[in-house]
CSV table of C-alpha atoms in Angstrom, one decimal:
chain,number,residue,atom,x,y,z
C,1,UNK,CA,0.0,0.0,0.0
C,2,UNK,CA,2.7,2.5,0.9
C,3,UNK,CA,5.4,1.5,-1.7
C,4,UNK,CA,7.4,4.7,-2.6
C,5,UNK,CA,4.8,6.7,-0.9
C,6,UNK,CA,5.9,8.6,2.2
C,7,UNK,CA,3.5,8.2,5.2
C,8,UNK,CA,3.2,10.9,7.8
C,9,UNK,CA,1.1,11.4,10.9
C,10,UNK,CA,0.1,15.0,11.8
C,11,UNK,CA,-0.9,16.2,15.2
C,12,UNK,CA,-2.6,19.4,14.1
C,13,UNK,CA,-2.9,21.3,17.3
C,14,UNK,CA,-4.2,24.8,18.3
C,15,UNK,CA,-0.8,25.7,19.8
C,16,UNK,CA,1.7,23.3,18.0
C,17,UNK,CA,1.7,21.0,15.0
C,18,UNK,CA,3.9,17.9,15.2
C,19,UNK,CA,4.7,15.7,12.2
C,20,UNK,CA,5.6,12.0,12.6
C,21,UNK,CA,7.3,10.2,9.6
C,22,UNK,CA,7.0,6.5,9.3
C,23,UNK,CA,10.3,4.9,10.3
C,24,UNK,CA,11.8,8.2,11.7
C,25,UNK,CA,9.6,9.3,14.6
C,26,UNK,CA,8.6,12.9,15.3
C,27,UNK,CA,10.6,14.9,12.8
C,28,UNK,CA,9.0,18.3,13.2
C,29,UNK,CA,7.5,20.3,16.0
C,30,UNK,CA,6.4,23.9,15.2
C,31,UNK,CA,3.9,26.4,16.6
C,32,UNK,CA,0.6,26.5,14.7
C,33,UNK,CA,1.2,30.2,13.8
C,34,UNK,CA,1.3,32.0,10.4
C,35,UNK,CA,2.4,35.5,9.5
C,36,UNK,CA,0.3,36.8,6.6
C,37,UNK,CA,1.1,39.9,4.6
C,38,UNK,CA,-2.3,41.6,4.3
C,39,UNK,CA,-1.1,43.9,1.4
C,40,UNK,CA,-1.0,41.0,-1.1
C,41,UNK,CA,-2.5,38.1,1.0
C,42,UNK,CA,0.6,36.0,1.0
C,43,UNK,CA,2.1,33.8,3.8
C,44,UNK,CA,5.4,35.3,5.0
C,45,UNK,CA,6.4,33.1,7.9
C,46,UNK,CA,5.1,29.8,9.4
C,47,UNK,CA,5.8,28.0,12.6
C,48,UNK,CA,8.8,29.0,14.7
C,49,UNK,CA,9.6,31.9,12.4
C,50,UNK,CA,6.1,33.3,12.7
C,51,UNK,CA,6.0,32.9,16.5
C,52,UNK,CA,9.3,34.9,16.8
C,53,UNK,CA,7.6,37.9,15.2
C,54,UNK,CA,4.5,38.0,17.3
C,55,UNK,CA,4.0,41.5,18.7
C,56,UNK,CA,6.9,42.8,16.6
C,57,UNK,CA,5.4,43.2,13.1
C,58,UNK,CA,4.4,46.3,11.1
C,59,UNK,CA,0.7,46.9,10.5
C,60,UNK,CA,0.7,45.2,7.2
C,61,UNK,CA,1.8,41.8,8.6
C,62,UNK,CA,-0.7,40.0,10.7
C,63,UNK,CA,0.3,37.0,12.8
C,64,UNK,CA,-2.6,34.5,13.0
C,65,UNK,CA,-3.3,31.2,14.6
C,66,UNK,CA,-5.5,29.5,12.0
C,67,UNK,CA,-6.9,26.9,14.6
C,68,UNK,CA,-9.1,27.8,17.4
C,69,UNK,CA,-10.3,25.4,20.1
C,70,UNK,CA,-8.8,22.5,18.1
C,71,UNK,CA,-10.7,23.3,14.9
C,72,UNK,CA,-10.0,25.2,11.8
C,73,UNK,CA,-10.9,28.9,12.1
C,74,UNK,CA,-9.2,30.0,8.9
C,75,UNK,CA,-9.3,27.4,6.1
C,76,UNK,CA,-7.0,29.0,3.6
C,77,UNK,CA,-4.3,29.8,6.1
C,78,UNK,CA,-4.5,26.3,7.6
C,79,UNK,CA,-4.1,24.7,4.2
C,80,UNK,CA,-1.1,27.0,3.5
C,81,UNK,CA,0.5,26.1,6.8
C,82,UNK,CA,0.0,22.4,6.3
C,83,UNK,CA,1.4,22.7,2.8
C,84,UNK,CA,4.6,24.2,4.1
C,85,UNK,CA,4.8,21.6,7.0
C,86,UNK,CA,4.2,18.7,4.6
C,87,UNK,CA,6.9,20.0,2.2
C,88,UNK,CA,9.4,20.4,5.0
C,89,UNK,CA,8.7,16.9,6.1
C,90,UNK,CA,8.6,15.1,2.8
C,91,UNK,CA,10.9,17.3,0.7
C,92,UNK,CA,9.7,19.6,-2.1
C,93,UNK,CA,9.5,17.0,-4.9
C,94,UNK,CA,6.1,15.6,-4.1
C,95,UNK,CA,5.9,13.1,-7.0
C,96,UNK,CA,4.1,10.7,-4.7
C,97,UNK,CA,1.6,12.4,-2.5
C,98,UNK,CA,2.0,11.3,1.1
C,99,UNK,CA,-0.5,9.2,3.0
C,100,UNK,CA,-1.5,11.3,5.9
C,101,UNK,CA,-3.1,10.4,9.2
C,102,UNK,CA,-4.3,13.6,10.9
C,103,UNK,CA,-5.9,14.1,14.4
C,104,UNK,CA,-9.0,15.9,15.3
C,105,UNK,CA,-10.8,16.6,18.7
C,106,UNK,CA,-13.4,14.0,19.5
C,107,UNK,CA,-16.2,16.6,19.8
C,108,UNK,CA,-16.0,18.1,16.3
C,109,UNK,CA,-18.9,18.4,13.8
C,110,UNK,CA,-19.1,16.7,10.4
C,111,UNK,CA,-18.4,20.1,8.8
C,112,UNK,CA,-15.3,20.7,11.0
C,113,UNK,CA,-14.0,17.2,10.2
C,114,UNK,CA,-14.5,17.7,6.5
C,115,UNK,CA,-12.6,21.0,6.7
C,116,UNK,CA,-9.5,19.1,8.2
C,117,UNK,CA,-9.6,16.5,5.4
C,118,UNK,CA,-10.0,19.1,2.6
C,119,UNK,CA,-7.2,21.3,4.0
C,120,UNK,CA,-4.9,18.3,4.1
C,121,UNK,CA,-5.8,17.4,0.5
C,122,UNK,CA,-5.3,21.1,-0.6
C,123,UNK,CA,-1.9,20.9,1.1
C,124,UNK,CA,-0.7,18.1,-1.1
C,125,UNK,CA,-1.8,14.9,0.8
C,126,UNK,CA,-2.8,11.9,-1.2
C,127,UNK,CA,-4.9,9.6,1.0
C,128,UNK,CA,-6.1,11.2,4.2
C,129,UNK,CA,-7.2,9.3,7.2
C,130,UNK,CA,-8.6,10.8,10.4
C,131,UNK,CA,-8.1,9.7,14.0
C,132,UNK,CA,-9.6,11.1,17.1
C,133,UNK,CA,-7.1,12.9,19.3
C,134,UNK,CA,-7.8,10.9,22.6
C,135,UNK,CA,-7.4,7.6,20.7
C,136,UNK,CA,-4.1,8.7,19.2
C,137,UNK,CA,-3.0,10.0,22.7
C,138,UNK,CA,-3.9,6.7,24.3
C,139,UNK,CA,-2.0,4.7,21.7
C,140,UNK,CA,1.0,7.0,22.0
C,141,UNK,CA,0.9,6.7,25.8
C,142,UNK,CA,1.1,2.9,25.4
C,143,UNK,CA,-2.3,2.1,26.7
C,144,UNK,CA,-3.8,-1.3,25.7
C,145,UNK,CA,-6.5,0.1,23.4
C,146,UNK,CA,-7.0,-3.2,21.6
C,147,UNK,CA,-7.9,-5.1,24.7
C,148,UNK,CA,-11.3,-5.6,26.3
C,149,UNK,CA,-10.2,-3.5,29.2
C,150,UNK,CA,-11.0,0.1,30.1
C,151,UNK,CA,-8.3,2.7,29.7
C,152,UNK,CA,-8.9,6.4,30.5
C,153,UNK,CA,-6.9,9.2,28.9
C,154,UNK,CA,-7.1,13.0,29.5
C,155,UNK,CA,-5.4,14.8,26.7
C,156,UNK,CA,-4.9,18.6,27.5
C,157,UNK,CA,-3.8,20.5,24.4
C,158,UNK,CA,-3.7,24.2,23.5
C,159,UNK,CA,-7.3,24.6,22.6
C,160,UNK,CA,-9.2,21.6,23.9
C,161,UNK,CA,-9.1,19.0,26.6
C,162,UNK,CA,-10.2,15.5,25.6
C,163,UNK,CA,-11.4,12.9,28.1
C,164,UNK,CA,-12.0,9.4,26.8
C,165,UNK,CA,-12.5,5.8,28.0
C,166,UNK,CA,-11.2,3.4,25.4
C,167,UNK,CA,-11.8,-0.4,25.0
C,168,UNK,CA,-11.4,-2.8,22.0
C,169,UNK,CA,-10.1,-0.1,19.6
C,170,UNK,CA,-13.1,2.2,20.2
C,171,UNK,CA,-14.1,5.2,22.3
C,172,UNK,CA,-16.8,4.1,24.8
C,173,UNK,CA,-17.4,7.4,26.5
C,174,UNK,CA,-15.9,10.8,25.9
C,175,UNK,CA,-16.1,14.5,26.6
C,176,UNK,CA,-14.3,17.3,24.8
C,177,UNK,CA,-14.1,20.7,26.5
C,178,UNK,CA,-12.8,23.8,24.7
C,179,UNK,CA,-10.4,24.7,27.4
C,180,UNK,CA,-6.6,24.1,27.4
C,181,UNK,CA,-3.2,25.8,27.5
C,182,UNK,CA,-4.4,28.9,25.6
C,183,UNK,CA,-7.2,29.5,28.1
C,184,UNK,CA,-4.7,29.0,30.9
C,185,UNK,CA,-2.6,31.8,29.5
C,186,UNK,CA,-5.5,34.1,29.1
C,187,UNK,CA,-6.7,33.4,32.6
C,188,UNK,CA,-3.2,34.4,33.9
C,189,UNK,CA,-3.2,37.6,31.9
C,190,UNK,CA,-6.7,38.5,33.2
C,191,UNK,CA,-5.8,37.7,36.8
C,192,UNK,CA,-2.6,39.8,36.8
C,193,UNK,CA,-4.5,42.7,35.2
C,194,UNK,CA,-7.1,42.5,38.0
C,195,UNK,CA,-4.7,41.9,40.9
C,196,UNK,CA,-1.6,44.0,40.0
C,197,UNK,CA,-3.0,46.5,37.4
C,198,UNK,CA,-0.4,45.1,35.1
C,199,UNK,CA,-0.7,44.2,31.5
C,200,UNK,CA,1.4,41.3,30.2
C,201,UNK,CA,1.6,39.6,26.8
C,202,UNK,CA,0.9,36.0,25.9
C,203,UNK,CA,4.5,34.9,25.9
C,204,UNK,CA,5.0,36.2,29.5
C,205,UNK,CA,1.8,34.4,30.6
C,206,UNK,CA,3.1,31.2,29.0
C,207,UNK,CA,6.4,31.6,30.9
C,208,UNK,CA,4.6,32.2,34.2
C,209,UNK,CA,2.5,29.0,33.6
C,210,UNK,CA,5.6,26.9,32.9
C,211,UNK,CA,7.9,28.3,35.6
C,212,UNK,CA,5.6,28.8,38.6
C,213,UNK,CA,2.2,27.4,37.4
C,214,UNK,CA,0.5,24.8,39.6
C,215,UNK,CA,-2.9,23.2,39.9
C,216,UNK,CA,-2.5,22.0,43.5
C,217,UNK,CA,-1.2,23.7,46.7
C,218,UNK,CA,2.6,23.4,46.8
C,219,UNK,CA,4.6,22.8,50.0
C,220,UNK,CA,6.8,25.8,49.1
C,221,UNK,CA,5.5,28.7,47.0
C,222,UNK,CA,7.4,29.5,43.8
C,223,UNK,CA,7.9,33.1,42.7
C,224,UNK,CA,8.7,34.8,39.5
C,225,UNK,CA,9.4,38.5,38.6
C,226,UNK,CA,7.5,39.6,35.6
C,227,UNK,CA,7.6,42.9,33.6
C,228,UNK,CA,4.6,44.5,32.0
C,229,UNK,CA,2.8,47.8,31.6
C,230,UNK,CA,1.2,49.6,34.5
C,231,UNK,CA,-2.4,50.1,33.6
C,232,UNK,CA,-2.7,53.2,35.7
C,233,UNK,CA,0.1,55.4,34.4
C,234,UNK,CA,1.1,53.4,31.2
C,235,UNK,CA,4.8,53.0,32.4
C,236,UNK,CA,6.8,49.8,32.6
C,237,UNK,CA,6.3,48.0,35.9
C,238,UNK,CA,7.6,44.8,37.6
C,239,UNK,CA,5.5,42.5,39.8
C,240,UNK,CA,6.3,39.3,41.7
C,241,UNK,CA,3.9,36.5,40.8
C,242,UNK,CA,3.6,33.4,43.0
C,243,UNK,CA,2.5,29.9,42.2
C,244,UNK,CA,-0.5,30.5,44.5
C,245,UNK,CA,-1.5,33.4,42.3
C,246,UNK,CA,-1.4,31.1,39.3
C,247,UNK,CA,-3.4,28.4,41.0
C,248,UNK,CA,-6.1,31.0,41.8
C,249,UNK,CA,-6.0,32.3,38.2
C,250,UNK,CA,-6.4,28.8,36.7
C,251,UNK,CA,-9.0,27.4,39.2
C,252,UNK,CA,-12.0,28.0,36.9
C,253,UNK,CA,-10.4,26.5,33.8
C,254,UNK,CA,-9.2,23.5,35.8
C,255,UNK,CA,-12.6,23.0,37.3
C,256,UNK,CA,-14.0,22.5,33.7
C,257,UNK,CA,-11.4,19.7,33.0
C,258,UNK,CA,-12.2,18.0,36.4
C,259,UNK,CA,-15.9,18.2,35.6
C,260,UNK,CA,-15.3,16.6,32.2
C,261,UNK,CA,-13.4,13.7,33.8
C,262,UNK,CA,-16.2,13.2,36.3
C,263,UNK,CA,-18.9,13.3,33.7
C,264,UNK,CA,-17.0,10.7,31.5
C,265,UNK,CA,-16.6,8.4,34.5
C,266,UNK,CA,-20.4,8.7,35.2
C,267,UNK,CA,-21.1,7.6,31.6
C,268,UNK,CA,-18.7,4.6,31.7
C,269,UNK,CA,-20.1,1.1,32.0
C,270,UNK,CA,-19.4,-0.4,35.4
C,271,UNK,CA,-17.0,-3.2,34.2
C,272,UNK,CA,-14.8,-0.6,32.5
C,273,UNK,CA,-15.1,1.8,35.4
C,274,UNK,CA,-13.7,-1.0,37.6
C,275,UNK,CA,-10.7,-1.4,35.2
C,276,UNK,CA,-10.0,2.4,35.4
C,277,UNK,CA,-10.1,2.3,39.2
C,278,UNK,CA,-7.4,-0.5,39.0
C,279,UNK,CA,-5.3,1.0,36.3
C,280,UNK,CA,-5.7,4.7,36.9
C,281,UNK,CA,-6.1,7.7,34.6
C,282,UNK,CA,-3.3,8.8,32.1
C,283,UNK,CA,-2.6,12.5,31.4
C,284,UNK,CA,-1.2,13.5,28.0
C,285,UNK,CA,-0.7,16.8,26.1
C,286,UNK,CA,1.1,19.9,27.1
C,287,UNK,CA,-1.3,20.6,30.0
C,288,UNK,CA,-0.2,17.4,31.6
C,289,UNK,CA,3.0,19.2,32.5
C,290,UNK,CA,1.2,21.6,34.8
C,291,UNK,CA,2.5,20.9,38.3
C,292,UNK,CA,0.1,19.1,40.6
C,293,UNK,CA,-2.6,18.5,37.9
C,294,UNK,CA,-2.3,14.7,38.5
C,295,UNK,CA,-2.9,15.4,42.3
C,296,UNK,CA,-5.9,17.6,41.7
C,297,UNK,CA,-7.7,15.1,39.4
C,298,UNK,CA,-6.8,12.2,41.7
C,299,UNK,CA,-8.1,14.1,44.7
C,300,UNK,CA,-11.4,15.0,43.0
C,301,UNK,CA,-12.0,11.4,41.6
C,302,UNK,CA,-10.3,9.2,44.2
C,303,UNK,CA,-8.5,7.4,41.3
C,304,UNK,CA,-4.7,7.3,40.7
C,305,UNK,CA,-3.5,9.6,38.0
C,306,UNK,CA,-0.3,9.2,36.0
C,307,UNK,CA,1.4,11.6,33.6
C,308,UNK,CA,2.4,9.8,30.4
C,309,UNK,CA,6.1,9.6,29.3
C,310,UNK,CA,6.7,12.5,26.8
C,311,UNK,CA,3.1,13.8,27.1
C,312,UNK,CA,3.7,16.4,24.4
C,313,UNK,CA,4.4,13.7,21.8
C,314,UNK,CA,1.8,11.2,22.7
C,315,UNK,CA,-0.7,12.2,20.0
C,316,UNK,CA,1.9,12.4,17.2
C,317,UNK,CA,3.5,9.1,18.4
C,318,UNK,CA,0.0,7.5,18.4
C,319,UNK,CA,-0.5,8.5,14.7
C,320,UNK,CA,2.9,7.0,13.9
C,321,UNK,CA,2.1,3.7,15.7
C,322,UNK,CA,-1.1,3.4,13.7
C,323,UNK,CA,0.9,3.9,10.4
C,324,UNK,CA,3.2,1.1,11.5
C,325,UNK,CA,0.4,-1.3,12.6
C,326,UNK,CA,-2.2,-0.6,9.9
C,327,UNK,CA,-3.2,-4.2,9.8
C,328,UNK,CA,-4.4,-4.4,13.5
C,329,UNK,CA,-5.4,-0.7,14.1
C,330,UNK,CA,-7.2,0.2,10.9
C,331,UNK,CA,-10.5,0.3,12.7
C,332,UNK,CA,-9.4,3.2,15.0
C,333,UNK,CA,-9.4,5.5,11.9
C,334,UNK,CA,-12.3,7.5,10.7
C,335,UNK,CA,-12.3,6.5,7.0
C,336,UNK,CA,-13.5,8.9,4.2
C,337,UNK,CA,-17.1,8.1,4.2
C,338,UNK,CA,-17.6,7.1,7.9
C,339,UNK,CA,-19.6,9.5,10.1
C,340,UNK,CA,-19.2,9.7,13.8
């Protein structure tokens, strides 16, 4: 089936896009960001290069994130971004169009799903197969998805958090909430604005989240000095942000994720729920790296929670594993004419 054809798996995320190449592993990891020149509607920069110029461009260049909440918000820009990523991955001489497995959130509509497929084909893909993100995350985290046993995965990305219970290559119960790393950053910006009268940018918020962010009370408070603009007099100002501040800022967003976990558990058949109590819950995605999130979910559900190895790569690795084991895992894919 594959012959000369290159096969790639794409984790098309709101914050980052990862590309997995059959036989090589994850070969590309770039922000899902595009800089567009509005004067002539051309794409100037994509990925890392585009992220570097955020907040530093003249009026004619607009930096856009073509995906919002895990779905395509700007079709043409997404297709242009995918085209560049596929070219980077497969080389520019696309004599053979690559076979692509691409991920989508589990809660998307038929229209949103078709948009992902069409954008991939416009970007130069040959055959396009779709896999739901929590399924790819579970496979990438090494969970036994083929067995008749319940596995629960919570995949927290930039735009969405996906909760799913998986058994026998299928999703038995799931919830998709449109909250993730981006909403965390926004919550930090809003909190600092309210508490310190200080305006900070997205990159500062992300740094605060990574360096002192926490979901659960720490034994020792972490602190970080941040610079921003004083909202009262417009001058530069410094403030010291503590991990307790961040925990307070994120409490509402984290509550949505915990609720999604609880709702999914409530909808899980009793036999599978018993398996989850024995095996625990696995966290994947960038949000899994937030300190104490495992403790918070464990505390709220009474079930052990584990962070997957390499949580950022689980979805991409899952697409790659499916490419390598097409014979046994074909039924986890959403084929062209299948509906949810």
